[in-house]
Structures are given as structure tokens and as C-alpha cells.
Short mmCIF file of C-alpha atoms in Angstrom, two decimals:
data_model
loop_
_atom_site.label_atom_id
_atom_site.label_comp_id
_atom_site.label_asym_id
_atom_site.label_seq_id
_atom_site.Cartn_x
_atom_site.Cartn_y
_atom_site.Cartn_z
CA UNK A 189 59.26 138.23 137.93
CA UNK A 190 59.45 142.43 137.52
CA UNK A 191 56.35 141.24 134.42
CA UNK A 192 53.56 140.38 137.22
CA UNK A 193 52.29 141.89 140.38
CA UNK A 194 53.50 140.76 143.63
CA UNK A 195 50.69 138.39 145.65
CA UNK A 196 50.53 138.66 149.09
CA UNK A 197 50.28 135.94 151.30
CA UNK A 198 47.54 135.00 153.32
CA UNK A 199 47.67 136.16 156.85
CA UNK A 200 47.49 133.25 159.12
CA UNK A 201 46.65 134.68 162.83
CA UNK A 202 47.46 132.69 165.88
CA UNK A 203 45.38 129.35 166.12
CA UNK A 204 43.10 129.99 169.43
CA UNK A 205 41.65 127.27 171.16
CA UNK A 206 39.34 127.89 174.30
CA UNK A 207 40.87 131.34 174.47
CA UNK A 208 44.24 130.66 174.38
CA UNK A 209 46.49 131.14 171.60
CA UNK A 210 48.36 127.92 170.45
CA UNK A 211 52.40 129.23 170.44
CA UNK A 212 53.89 125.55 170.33
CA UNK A 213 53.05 122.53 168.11
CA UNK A 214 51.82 120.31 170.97
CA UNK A 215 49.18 122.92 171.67
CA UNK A 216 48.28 123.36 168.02
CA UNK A 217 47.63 119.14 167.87
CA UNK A 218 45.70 119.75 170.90
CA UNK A 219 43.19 122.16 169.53
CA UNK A 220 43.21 120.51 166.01
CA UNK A 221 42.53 117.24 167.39
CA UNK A 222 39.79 118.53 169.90
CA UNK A 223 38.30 120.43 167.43
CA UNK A 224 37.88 117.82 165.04
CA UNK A 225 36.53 115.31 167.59
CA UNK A 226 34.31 117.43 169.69
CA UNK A 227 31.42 115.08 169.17
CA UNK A 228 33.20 111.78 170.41
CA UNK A 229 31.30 111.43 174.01
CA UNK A 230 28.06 113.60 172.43
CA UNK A 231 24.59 111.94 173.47
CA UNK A 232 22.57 110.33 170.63
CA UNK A 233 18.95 109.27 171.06
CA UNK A 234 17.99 106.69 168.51
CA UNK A 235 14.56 105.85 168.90
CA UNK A 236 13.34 107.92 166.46
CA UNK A 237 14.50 105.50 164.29
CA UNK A 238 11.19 103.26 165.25
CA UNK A 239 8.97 105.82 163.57
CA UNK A 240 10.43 105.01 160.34
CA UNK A 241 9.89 101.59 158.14
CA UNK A 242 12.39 98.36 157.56
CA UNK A 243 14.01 99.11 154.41
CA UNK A 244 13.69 95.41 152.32
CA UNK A 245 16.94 93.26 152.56
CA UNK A 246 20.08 93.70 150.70
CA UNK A 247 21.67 90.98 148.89
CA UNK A 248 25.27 91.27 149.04
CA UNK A 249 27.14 89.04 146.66
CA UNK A 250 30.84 89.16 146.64
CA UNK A 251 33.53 91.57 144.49
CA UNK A 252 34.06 90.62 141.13
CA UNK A 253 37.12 92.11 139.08
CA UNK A 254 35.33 93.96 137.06
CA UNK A 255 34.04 96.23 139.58
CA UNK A 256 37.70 96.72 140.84
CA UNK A 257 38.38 97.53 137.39
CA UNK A 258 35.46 99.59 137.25
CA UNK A 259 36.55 101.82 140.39
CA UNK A 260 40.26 102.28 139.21
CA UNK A 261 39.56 103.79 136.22
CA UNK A 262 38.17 106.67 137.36
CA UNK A 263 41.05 107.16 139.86
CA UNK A 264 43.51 110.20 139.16
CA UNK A 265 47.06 109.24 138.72
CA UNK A 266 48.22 112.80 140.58
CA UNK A 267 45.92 112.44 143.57
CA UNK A 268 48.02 112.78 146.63
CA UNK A 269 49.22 108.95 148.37
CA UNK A 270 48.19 108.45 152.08
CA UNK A 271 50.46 106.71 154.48
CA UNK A 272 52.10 104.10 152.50
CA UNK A 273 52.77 106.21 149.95
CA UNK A 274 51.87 104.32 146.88
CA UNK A 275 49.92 106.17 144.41
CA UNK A 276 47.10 105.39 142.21
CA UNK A 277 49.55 104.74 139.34
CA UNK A 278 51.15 102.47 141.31
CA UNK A 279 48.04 100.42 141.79
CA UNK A 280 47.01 100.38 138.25
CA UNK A 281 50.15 99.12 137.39
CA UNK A 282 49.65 96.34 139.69
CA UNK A 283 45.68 96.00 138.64
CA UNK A 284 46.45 95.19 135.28
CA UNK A 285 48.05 91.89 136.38
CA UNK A 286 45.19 89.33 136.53
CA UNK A 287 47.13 87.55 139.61
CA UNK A 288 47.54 91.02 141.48
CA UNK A 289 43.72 91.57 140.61
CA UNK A 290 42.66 88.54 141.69
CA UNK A 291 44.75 88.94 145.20
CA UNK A 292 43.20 92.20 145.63
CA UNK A 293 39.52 91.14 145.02
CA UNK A 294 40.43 88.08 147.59
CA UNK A 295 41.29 90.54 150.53
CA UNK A 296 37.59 92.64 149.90
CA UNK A 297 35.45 89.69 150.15
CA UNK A 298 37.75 87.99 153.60
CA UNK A 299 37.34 91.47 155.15
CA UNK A 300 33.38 91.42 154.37
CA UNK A 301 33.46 87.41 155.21
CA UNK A 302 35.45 87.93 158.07
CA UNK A 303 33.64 90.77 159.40
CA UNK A 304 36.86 92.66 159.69
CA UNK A 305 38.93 95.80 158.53
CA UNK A 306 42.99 95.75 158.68
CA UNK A 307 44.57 97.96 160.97
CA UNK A 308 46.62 98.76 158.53
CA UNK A 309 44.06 100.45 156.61
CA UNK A 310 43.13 102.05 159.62
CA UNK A 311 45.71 104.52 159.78
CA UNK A 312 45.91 107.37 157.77
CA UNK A 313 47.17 111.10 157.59
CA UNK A 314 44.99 113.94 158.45
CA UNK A 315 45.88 117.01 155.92
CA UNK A 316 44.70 120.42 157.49
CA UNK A 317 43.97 123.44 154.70
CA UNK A 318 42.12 126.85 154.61
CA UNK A 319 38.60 127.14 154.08
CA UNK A 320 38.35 129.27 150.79
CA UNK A 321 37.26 132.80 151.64
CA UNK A 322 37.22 133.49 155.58
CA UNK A 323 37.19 136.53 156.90
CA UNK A 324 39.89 135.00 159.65
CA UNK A 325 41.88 132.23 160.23
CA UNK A 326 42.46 132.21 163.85
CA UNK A 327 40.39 128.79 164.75
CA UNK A 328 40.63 125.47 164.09
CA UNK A 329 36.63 125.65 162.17
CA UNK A 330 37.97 128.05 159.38
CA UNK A 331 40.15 124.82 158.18
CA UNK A 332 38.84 121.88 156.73
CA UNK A 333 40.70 118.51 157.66
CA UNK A 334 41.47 116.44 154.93
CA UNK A 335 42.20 112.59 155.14
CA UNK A 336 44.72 110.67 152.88
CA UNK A 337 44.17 106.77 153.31
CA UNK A 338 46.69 104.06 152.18
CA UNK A 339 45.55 103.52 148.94
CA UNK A 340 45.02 99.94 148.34
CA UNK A 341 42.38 100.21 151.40
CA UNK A 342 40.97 103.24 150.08
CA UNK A 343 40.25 100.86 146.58
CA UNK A 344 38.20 98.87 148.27
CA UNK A 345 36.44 101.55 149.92
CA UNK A 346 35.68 102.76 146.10
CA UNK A 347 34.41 98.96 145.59
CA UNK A 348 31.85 99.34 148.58
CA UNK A 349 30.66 102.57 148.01
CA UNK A 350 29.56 101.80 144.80
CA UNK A 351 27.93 98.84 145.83
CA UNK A 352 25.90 100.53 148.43
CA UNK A 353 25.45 103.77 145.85
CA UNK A 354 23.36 101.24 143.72
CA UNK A 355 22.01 98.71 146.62
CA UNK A 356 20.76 102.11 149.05
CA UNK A 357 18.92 103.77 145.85
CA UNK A 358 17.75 100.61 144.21
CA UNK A 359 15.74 99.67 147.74
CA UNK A 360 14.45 103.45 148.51
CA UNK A 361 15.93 103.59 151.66
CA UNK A 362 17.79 107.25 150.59
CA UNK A 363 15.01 110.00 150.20
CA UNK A 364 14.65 111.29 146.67
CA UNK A 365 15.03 115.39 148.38
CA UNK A 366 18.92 114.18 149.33
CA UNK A 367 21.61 115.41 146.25
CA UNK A 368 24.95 115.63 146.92
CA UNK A 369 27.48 112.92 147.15
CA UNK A 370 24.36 109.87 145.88
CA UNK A 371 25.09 109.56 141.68
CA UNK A 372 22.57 111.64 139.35
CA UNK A 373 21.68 113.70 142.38
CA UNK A 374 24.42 116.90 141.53
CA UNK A 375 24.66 120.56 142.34
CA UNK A 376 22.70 121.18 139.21
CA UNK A 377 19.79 118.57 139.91
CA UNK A 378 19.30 120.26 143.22
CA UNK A 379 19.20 124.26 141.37
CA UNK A 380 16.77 122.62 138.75
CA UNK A 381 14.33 121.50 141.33
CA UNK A 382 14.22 124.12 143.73
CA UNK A 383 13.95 127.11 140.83
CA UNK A 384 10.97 124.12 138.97
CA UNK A 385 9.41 124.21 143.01
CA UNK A 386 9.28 128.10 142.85
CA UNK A 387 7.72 128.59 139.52
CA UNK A 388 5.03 125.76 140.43
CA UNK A 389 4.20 127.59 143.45
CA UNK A 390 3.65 131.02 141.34
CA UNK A 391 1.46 129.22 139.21
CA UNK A 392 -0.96 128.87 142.44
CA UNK A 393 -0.32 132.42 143.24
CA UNK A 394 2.04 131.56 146.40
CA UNK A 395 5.56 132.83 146.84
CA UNK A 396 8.00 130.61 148.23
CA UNK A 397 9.72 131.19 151.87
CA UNK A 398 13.15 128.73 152.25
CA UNK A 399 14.83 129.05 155.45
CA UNK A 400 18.58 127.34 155.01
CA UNK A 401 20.53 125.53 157.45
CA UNK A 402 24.20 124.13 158.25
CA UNK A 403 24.96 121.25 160.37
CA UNK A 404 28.25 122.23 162.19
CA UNK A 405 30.99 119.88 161.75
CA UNK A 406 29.18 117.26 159.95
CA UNK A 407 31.67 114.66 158.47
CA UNK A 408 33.98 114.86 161.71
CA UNK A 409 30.67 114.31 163.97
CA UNK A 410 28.51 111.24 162.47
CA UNK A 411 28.41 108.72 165.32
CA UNK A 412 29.20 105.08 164.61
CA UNK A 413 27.17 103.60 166.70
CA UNK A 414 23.87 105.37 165.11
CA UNK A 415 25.22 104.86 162.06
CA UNK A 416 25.20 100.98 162.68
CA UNK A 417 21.55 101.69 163.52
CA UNK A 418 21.28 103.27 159.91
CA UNK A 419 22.95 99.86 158.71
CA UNK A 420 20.21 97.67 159.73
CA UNK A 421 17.72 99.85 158.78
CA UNK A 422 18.55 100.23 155.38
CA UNK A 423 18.40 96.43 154.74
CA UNK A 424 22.21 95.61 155.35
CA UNK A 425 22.61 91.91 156.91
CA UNK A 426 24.31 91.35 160.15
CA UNK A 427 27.63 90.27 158.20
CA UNK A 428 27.94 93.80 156.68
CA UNK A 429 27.08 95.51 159.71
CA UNK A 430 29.86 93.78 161.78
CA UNK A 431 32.05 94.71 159.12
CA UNK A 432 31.09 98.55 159.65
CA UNK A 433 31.25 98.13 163.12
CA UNK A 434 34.63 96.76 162.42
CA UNK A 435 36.05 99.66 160.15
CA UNK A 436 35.21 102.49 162.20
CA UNK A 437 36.90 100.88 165.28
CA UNK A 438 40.50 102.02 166.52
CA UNK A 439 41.29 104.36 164.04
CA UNK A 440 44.35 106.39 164.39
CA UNK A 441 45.51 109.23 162.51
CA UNK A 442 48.51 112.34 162.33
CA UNK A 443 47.68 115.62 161.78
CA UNK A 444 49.79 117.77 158.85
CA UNK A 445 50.24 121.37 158.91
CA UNK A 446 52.57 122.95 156.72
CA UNK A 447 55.89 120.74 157.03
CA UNK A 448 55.05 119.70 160.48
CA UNK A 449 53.49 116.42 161.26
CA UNK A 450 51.79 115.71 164.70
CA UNK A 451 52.25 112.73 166.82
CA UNK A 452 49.78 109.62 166.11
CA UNK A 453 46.37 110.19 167.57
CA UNK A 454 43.08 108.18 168.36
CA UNK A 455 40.38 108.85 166.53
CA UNK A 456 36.69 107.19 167.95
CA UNK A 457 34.19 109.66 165.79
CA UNK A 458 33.18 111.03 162.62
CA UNK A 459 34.23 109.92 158.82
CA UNK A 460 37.16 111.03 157.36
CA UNK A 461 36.49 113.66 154.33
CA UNK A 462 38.73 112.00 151.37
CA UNK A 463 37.57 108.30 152.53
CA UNK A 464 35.76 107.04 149.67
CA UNK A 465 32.78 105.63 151.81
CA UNK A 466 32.15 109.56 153.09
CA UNK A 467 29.72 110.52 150.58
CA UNK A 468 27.32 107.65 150.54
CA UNK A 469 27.26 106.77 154.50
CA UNK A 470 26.90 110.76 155.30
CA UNK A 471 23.76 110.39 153.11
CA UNK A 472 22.88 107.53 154.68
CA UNK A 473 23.28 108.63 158.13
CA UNK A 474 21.02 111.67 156.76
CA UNK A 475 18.07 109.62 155.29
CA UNK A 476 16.17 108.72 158.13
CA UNK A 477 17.08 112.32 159.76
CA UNK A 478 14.64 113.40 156.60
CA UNK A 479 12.05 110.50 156.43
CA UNK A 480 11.33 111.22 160.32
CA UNK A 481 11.15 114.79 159.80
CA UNK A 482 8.70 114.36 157.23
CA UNK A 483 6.68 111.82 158.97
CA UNK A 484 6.39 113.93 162.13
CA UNK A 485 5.34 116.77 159.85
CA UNK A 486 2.49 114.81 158.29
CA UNK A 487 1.08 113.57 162.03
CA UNK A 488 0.69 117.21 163.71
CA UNK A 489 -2.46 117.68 164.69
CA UNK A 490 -2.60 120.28 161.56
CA UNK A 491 -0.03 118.86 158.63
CA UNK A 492 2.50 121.72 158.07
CA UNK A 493 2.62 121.58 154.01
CA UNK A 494 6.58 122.24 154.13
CA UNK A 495 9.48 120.62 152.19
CA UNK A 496 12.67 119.50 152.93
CA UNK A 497 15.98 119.50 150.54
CA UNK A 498 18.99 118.41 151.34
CA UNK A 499 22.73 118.61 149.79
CA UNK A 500 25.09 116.56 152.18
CA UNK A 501 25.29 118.88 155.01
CA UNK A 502 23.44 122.17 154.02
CA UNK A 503 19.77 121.79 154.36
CA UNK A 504 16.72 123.79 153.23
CA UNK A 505 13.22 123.87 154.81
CA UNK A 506 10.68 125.30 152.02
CA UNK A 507 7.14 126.86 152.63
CA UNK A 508 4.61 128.33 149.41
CA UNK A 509 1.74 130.16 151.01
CA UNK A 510 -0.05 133.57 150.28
CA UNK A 511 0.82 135.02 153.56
CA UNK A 512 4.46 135.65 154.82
CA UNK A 513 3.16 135.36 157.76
CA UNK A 514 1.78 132.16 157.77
CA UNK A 515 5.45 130.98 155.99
CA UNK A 516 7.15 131.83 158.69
CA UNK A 517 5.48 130.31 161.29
CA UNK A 518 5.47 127.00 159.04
CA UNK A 519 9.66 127.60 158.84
CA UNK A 520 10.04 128.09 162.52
CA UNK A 521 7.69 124.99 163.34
CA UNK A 522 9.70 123.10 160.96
CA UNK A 523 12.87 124.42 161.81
CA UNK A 524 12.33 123.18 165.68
CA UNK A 525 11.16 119.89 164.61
CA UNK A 526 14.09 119.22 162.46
CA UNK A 527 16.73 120.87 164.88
CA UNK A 528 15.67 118.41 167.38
CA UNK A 529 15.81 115.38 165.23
CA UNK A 530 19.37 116.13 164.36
CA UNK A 531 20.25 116.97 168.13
CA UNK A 532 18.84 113.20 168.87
CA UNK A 533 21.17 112.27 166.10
CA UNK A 534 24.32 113.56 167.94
CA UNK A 535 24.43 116.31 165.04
CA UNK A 536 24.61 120.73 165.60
CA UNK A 537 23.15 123.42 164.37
CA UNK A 538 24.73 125.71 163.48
CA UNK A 539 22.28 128.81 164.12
CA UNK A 540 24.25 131.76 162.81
CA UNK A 541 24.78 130.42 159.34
CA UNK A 542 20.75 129.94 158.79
CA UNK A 543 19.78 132.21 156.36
CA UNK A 544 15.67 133.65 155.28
CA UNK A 545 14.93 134.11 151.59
CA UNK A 546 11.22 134.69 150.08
CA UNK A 547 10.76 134.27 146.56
CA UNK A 548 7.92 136.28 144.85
CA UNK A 549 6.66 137.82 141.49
CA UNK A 550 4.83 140.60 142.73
CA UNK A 551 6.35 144.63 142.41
CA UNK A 552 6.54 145.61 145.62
CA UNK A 553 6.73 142.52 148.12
CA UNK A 554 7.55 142.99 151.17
CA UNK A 555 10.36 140.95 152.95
CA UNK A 556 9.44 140.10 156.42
CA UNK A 557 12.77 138.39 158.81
CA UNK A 558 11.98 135.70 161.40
CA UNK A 559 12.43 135.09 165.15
CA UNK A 560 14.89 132.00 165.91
CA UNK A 561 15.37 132.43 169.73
CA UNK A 562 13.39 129.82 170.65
CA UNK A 563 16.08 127.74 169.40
CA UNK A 564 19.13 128.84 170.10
CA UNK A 565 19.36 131.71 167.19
CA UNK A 566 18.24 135.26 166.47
CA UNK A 567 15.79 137.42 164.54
CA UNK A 568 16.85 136.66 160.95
CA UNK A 569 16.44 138.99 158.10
CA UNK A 570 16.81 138.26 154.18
CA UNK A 571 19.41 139.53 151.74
CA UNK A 572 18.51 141.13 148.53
CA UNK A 573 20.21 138.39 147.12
CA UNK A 574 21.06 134.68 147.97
CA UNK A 575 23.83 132.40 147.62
CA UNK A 576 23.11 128.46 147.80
CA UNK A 577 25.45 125.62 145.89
CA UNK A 578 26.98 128.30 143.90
CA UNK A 579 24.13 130.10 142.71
CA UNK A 580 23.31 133.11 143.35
CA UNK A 581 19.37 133.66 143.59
CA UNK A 582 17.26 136.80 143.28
CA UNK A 583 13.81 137.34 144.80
CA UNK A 584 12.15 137.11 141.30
CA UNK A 585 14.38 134.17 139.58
CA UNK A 586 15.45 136.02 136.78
CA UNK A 587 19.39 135.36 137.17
CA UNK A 588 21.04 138.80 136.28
CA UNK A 589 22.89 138.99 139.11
CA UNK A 590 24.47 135.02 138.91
CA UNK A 591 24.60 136.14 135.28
CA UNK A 592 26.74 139.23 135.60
CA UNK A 593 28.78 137.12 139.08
CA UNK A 594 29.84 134.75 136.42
CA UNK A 595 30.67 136.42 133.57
CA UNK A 596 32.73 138.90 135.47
CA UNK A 597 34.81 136.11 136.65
CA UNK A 598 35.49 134.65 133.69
CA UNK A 599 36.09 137.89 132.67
CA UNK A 600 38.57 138.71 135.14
CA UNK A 601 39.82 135.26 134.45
CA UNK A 602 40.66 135.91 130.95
CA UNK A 603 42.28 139.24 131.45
CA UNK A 604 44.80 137.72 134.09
CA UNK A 605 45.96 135.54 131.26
CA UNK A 606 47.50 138.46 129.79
CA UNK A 607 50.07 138.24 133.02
CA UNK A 608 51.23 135.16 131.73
CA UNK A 609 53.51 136.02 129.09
CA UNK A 610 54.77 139.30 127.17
CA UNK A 611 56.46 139.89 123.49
CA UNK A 612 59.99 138.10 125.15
CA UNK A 613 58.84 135.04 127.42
CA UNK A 614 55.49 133.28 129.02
CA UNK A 615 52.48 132.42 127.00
CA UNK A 616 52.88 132.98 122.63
CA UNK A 617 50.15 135.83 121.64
CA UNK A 618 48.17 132.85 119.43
CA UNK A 619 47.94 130.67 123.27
CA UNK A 620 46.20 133.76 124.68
#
């Protein structure tokens, strides 16, 4: 169209893996499928599970057809089909027969009776797209694989999740500092409560010190077998455990990258991001991570006062003191105590994506970095500004700069509508 600039398309460098450039497709499912299950014969150590307490039983009743109902309903009908290649259309169709319904509901509660998952359901199709704003794309960690499921398994997966989303709050067993991916526990809950922690510490004339970190490859590098462990600590009986223990075994999946599809592989490790079940057993496979952090923290010889917060896998260690240098040593302590829980855990650090903030009220603060080498990373200083969930935070909380982010945007947003039409085609002047 001679109306609207030309866009360029993204320039997609050679994949590299271990040095070498990947110049045929076999090599390319070699890296991707390396990459994405690097943590398959990692080393877990899961005793520091004993530190923390028996969550109280679960009773697990079976599916009813309401909660099948329930789950459908808030199912997009243009969500992309997995493997079998029905779509959630498809299924509702089929849902709104009682019979069908009924037949549906009677295959959940034999796989939870039975202890076991279909292979069928097993399978799936591994999507692989760009992470949104990288400065390169030449390795297979600036893509984010995406899993489509056959959909009448991934229904059922709905069904359980939201039985454990109520059963795993109701009993305590997730911490209260987890948001992201639990319900009521948003973007926006976790923003409210750290920017409510900040002005509560100013109140006591302390400025806040938060030292942010990323697990690497979280979803693709939860281990089953600790995650049974998580299971039975939360309260699950032995009959849902098996069942776990059941649908993470012998999974298989092919990996997509443009029109190309890869050869059926093996897949032993990590949960599958689009898999229903993702959110809530990520956050469950996190809880006792946290509880054992802050239990260790209370039973130093001298109890650190920090906090932890976490949003599925970005985490945030937070310190209010008078001295910055008393804040930081608090953050590194803390940061070595957690970093070593998650290493038992069969989970990575990823060192060079922690970032140092301090939060303060006073005119001329100063902004001291900190010293991570003891662990792996390197002196870290603070930006003028910070970006966490999407908000953009300035040392003294007052929000211009998010402000004026925003605003441009949807700014910039509105003025690109123009493009979309003229006075003889696109958009009428009264739609703009």
C-alpha cells in the first residue's frame, strides 16, 4: 500500500548453539531441544523440604459438570488447537450435549481413580516465537517455547487447576508474598503492595533497598520428581500424587518453527508454558522455595528483617533500614541464602539480570551498587529508574516517568491510527 510506510522485518541471525551456528534443520532441533531441556539430569537436594510444616490434608472429591462447564466458558473460541486439531469451539459444541458432558467428566475422575494420564494427551506441539524486544536473536534463550496440547486433555487440565487454585489457597500451603498465575494475586496486587511496603517504611524514616532476581529457564526446568515432593507436602493424597507422577511421565513433543516441524522428541523435564496446570504447580513448586527462605532467615543467629516477593519466576528480596549500608549487606545475605535454596531445588540464577534499586524521600540520597561475586555475579549498580511487571518506578514513587511511558504510547498509538485509512479507502474519519 503506497498510503503506509514500509515495516521492516525482524532480522533473525543464525541460531548458535555451543558456538556453532545451526545451518540445517536437524541442528536447529538439536539446539532447541537441548536448550529447552538443559535441566533434565540437573541435581536436586530435597531435604530442605523437612524444615518446613505438613500442609493439612486435601479432600479430593470427584468432577462434577458444572465445573467442566465452569472451565469452558472462559475458553477462547480462536485460541490455536494442539495436535488433534480440534478447537475450543469444537468442544463446546460437544459440551453442550449432556451425554458428551457426562463422557467427558467420566474420563477426569478414571484418570484421577486410576492414577493415570493418556498418552494421548501426552503429546503435544512445541510452538517456538521471539521474545518481545531483544537486542539479538541468535540463541535459542531469546525465544520462548510455547506448547499447544490436544484440547480435550488440556480441559481437564483447566478442571484440575482450578481445583488445586482453591484446595492450595484454602489450606495455606501457597505463601501470601507469591502473585502471579494463583487468582486475586495479579500484576496490580503485587505494584499495590510493594509501593504500600515503601511508603510504610518512610513513615519509620527508612528507605527501602529491593534487589530483583530471575530464575533462568523456569517453566522448562521444574523437576518432577521434587515437584512430587511438593505434592505431598501440600496435603495431596497418595492417589493424586500417582496421578502427577503419572502425567509428567513419557511426554513427547515436536518442535515448530516457521513452516517447519521437527521430528517427535522426548521430553523428561519442565512444564509446558500453555498447559493449563503451569501456573498453579510453578507456584507450587515455588512455595516452599519461599517458606524455607523465610524460615532460615528468622533462625540466623541475628534475624535479617528482609522480605521476599515473588511473581512466578521474577523474584524480589526487600530491605528498609536507615543505612544503605546495612541494606546491602541484608540483600547480599539474603540473596546467598535464597540462591542456594533454589540451586537445591534444581532451579538457576540467572546473575546478570539481578538488578539494585533504593527507594528514598530524601533530596540528595545517595545510591550506593552492591558486590555479587561471591555468588556467581558482579558489582551491581542502580538505574535512575526501574522497570518491574510493567511499571516503571522512580527513586521517590511519584510516577512521572510511568506516567509520561504510558501516555506517550497511547499517544503514539492513536496517531498510527491515522495510517489506517485516508479520504478514498481504510478507516471512515468518524472510526478514527
Amino acid at each position: 500500500m503506497n498510503w503506509v510506510k514500509k515495516k521492516n522485518l525482524l532480522t533473525i541471525e543464525s541460531i548458535l548453539y555451543e558456538g556453532q551456528p545451526c545451518n540445517t534443520l536437524p541442528d536447529l532441533w538439536h539446539a532447541l531441544h537441548s536448550s529447552y531441556n538443559s535441566a533434565e539430569n540437573r541435581p536436586i537436594n530435597a531435604s530442605f523440604l523437612n524444615e518446613i510444616p505438613q500442609a493439612d490434608q486435601i479432600h479430593w472429591p470427584p468432577f462434577s459438570k458444572q465445573e467442566f462447564k465452569d472451565a469452558i466458558a472462559k475458553c477462547s473460541s480462536s485460541s490455536t488447537p494442539g495436535p488433534d486439531h480440534i478447537a475450543w469451539r469444537h468442544l463446546k459444541s460437544l459440551i453442550s450435549n449432556e451425554r458428551c458432558l457426562l463422557k467427558i467428566v467420566h474420563i477426569a475422575n478414571a484418570c484421577i481413580e486410576l492414577e493415570f494420564w493418556p498418552f494421548h494427551f501426552k503429546s503435544s506441539n512445541t510452538v517456538v516465537i521471539p521474545k518481545p524486544n531483544k537486542t539479538n536473536y541468535n540463541s535459542p534463550k531469546s525465544f520462548r517455547p510455547i506448547v499447544l496440547l490436544n484440547t480435550t486433555g488440556k480441559l481437564i487440565e483447566k478442571v484440575i487447576s482450578n481445583r488445586l487454585q482453591f484446595q492450595l489457597s484454602a489450606n495455606g500451603f501457597i505463601d501470601s508474598h507469591q502473585f502471579g498465575g494463583i487468582w486475586q494475586q495479579s500484576t496490580i496486587d503485587a505494584g499495590i503492595y510493594l509501593t504500600h511496603l515503601i511508603r510504610a517504611g518512610w513513615l519509620r524514616q527508612c528507605h527501602t533497598s529491593v534487589l530483583a532476581f530471575d530464575i533462568a529457564q523456569f517453566f522448562p526446568s521444574l523437576n518432577h520428581q521434587f515437584l512430587s515432593l511438593c505434592l505431598k507436602k501440600a496435603g495431596l493424597n497418595t492417589n493424586i500424587v500417582r496421578f502427577f507422577n503419572s502425567y509428567h511421565s513419557n511426554h513427547s513433543t515436536s518442535y515448530s518453527w516457521n513452516s517447519f516441524t521437527s521430528p517427535s522428541f522426548n521430553v523428561n523435564v519442565g512444564i509446558g508454558q500453555g498447559s493449563a496446570l503451569s501456573p498453579i504447580l510453578s507456584a507450587l513448586y515455588l512455595a516452599p522455595i519461599i517458606k524455607t527462605f523465610k524460615k532460615r532467615i528468622k533462625n540466623l543467629h541475628k534475624e535479617i528483617p528482609t522480605d521476599i516477593l515473588s511473581f512466578v519466576d521474577d523474584g524480589l528480596l526487600i530491605s528498609q533500614e536507615k543505612s544503605y549500608s546495612l541494606s546491602n549487606s541484608f540483600l547480599l545475605c539474603s540473596y546467598n541464602i535464597i540462591s542456594k535454596i533454589l540451586t537445591d531445588a534444581g532451579l538457576v540464577m540467572e546473575h546478570d539480570k539481578t538488578e539494585l534499586f533504593h527507594f528514598t524521600r530524601a533530596r540528595h540520597p545517595p545510591n550506593p551498587s552492591i558486590n555479587l561475586s561471591s555468588v556467581g555475579g558482579s558489582v551491581i549498580s542502580p538505574k535512575p529508574i526501574w522497570r518491574y511487571l510493567g511499571f516503571y518506578f522512580d527513586r521517590k514513587l511519584n510516577f512521572h516517568y510511568h506516567t509520561h511511558f504510558y501516555a506517550t504510547k497511547c499517544l503514539s498509538t492513536l496517531s498510527t491510527m491515522k495510517m489506517l485509512g485516508n479520504s478514498s479507502r481504510g478507516l471512515l474519519p468518524i472510526q478514527k
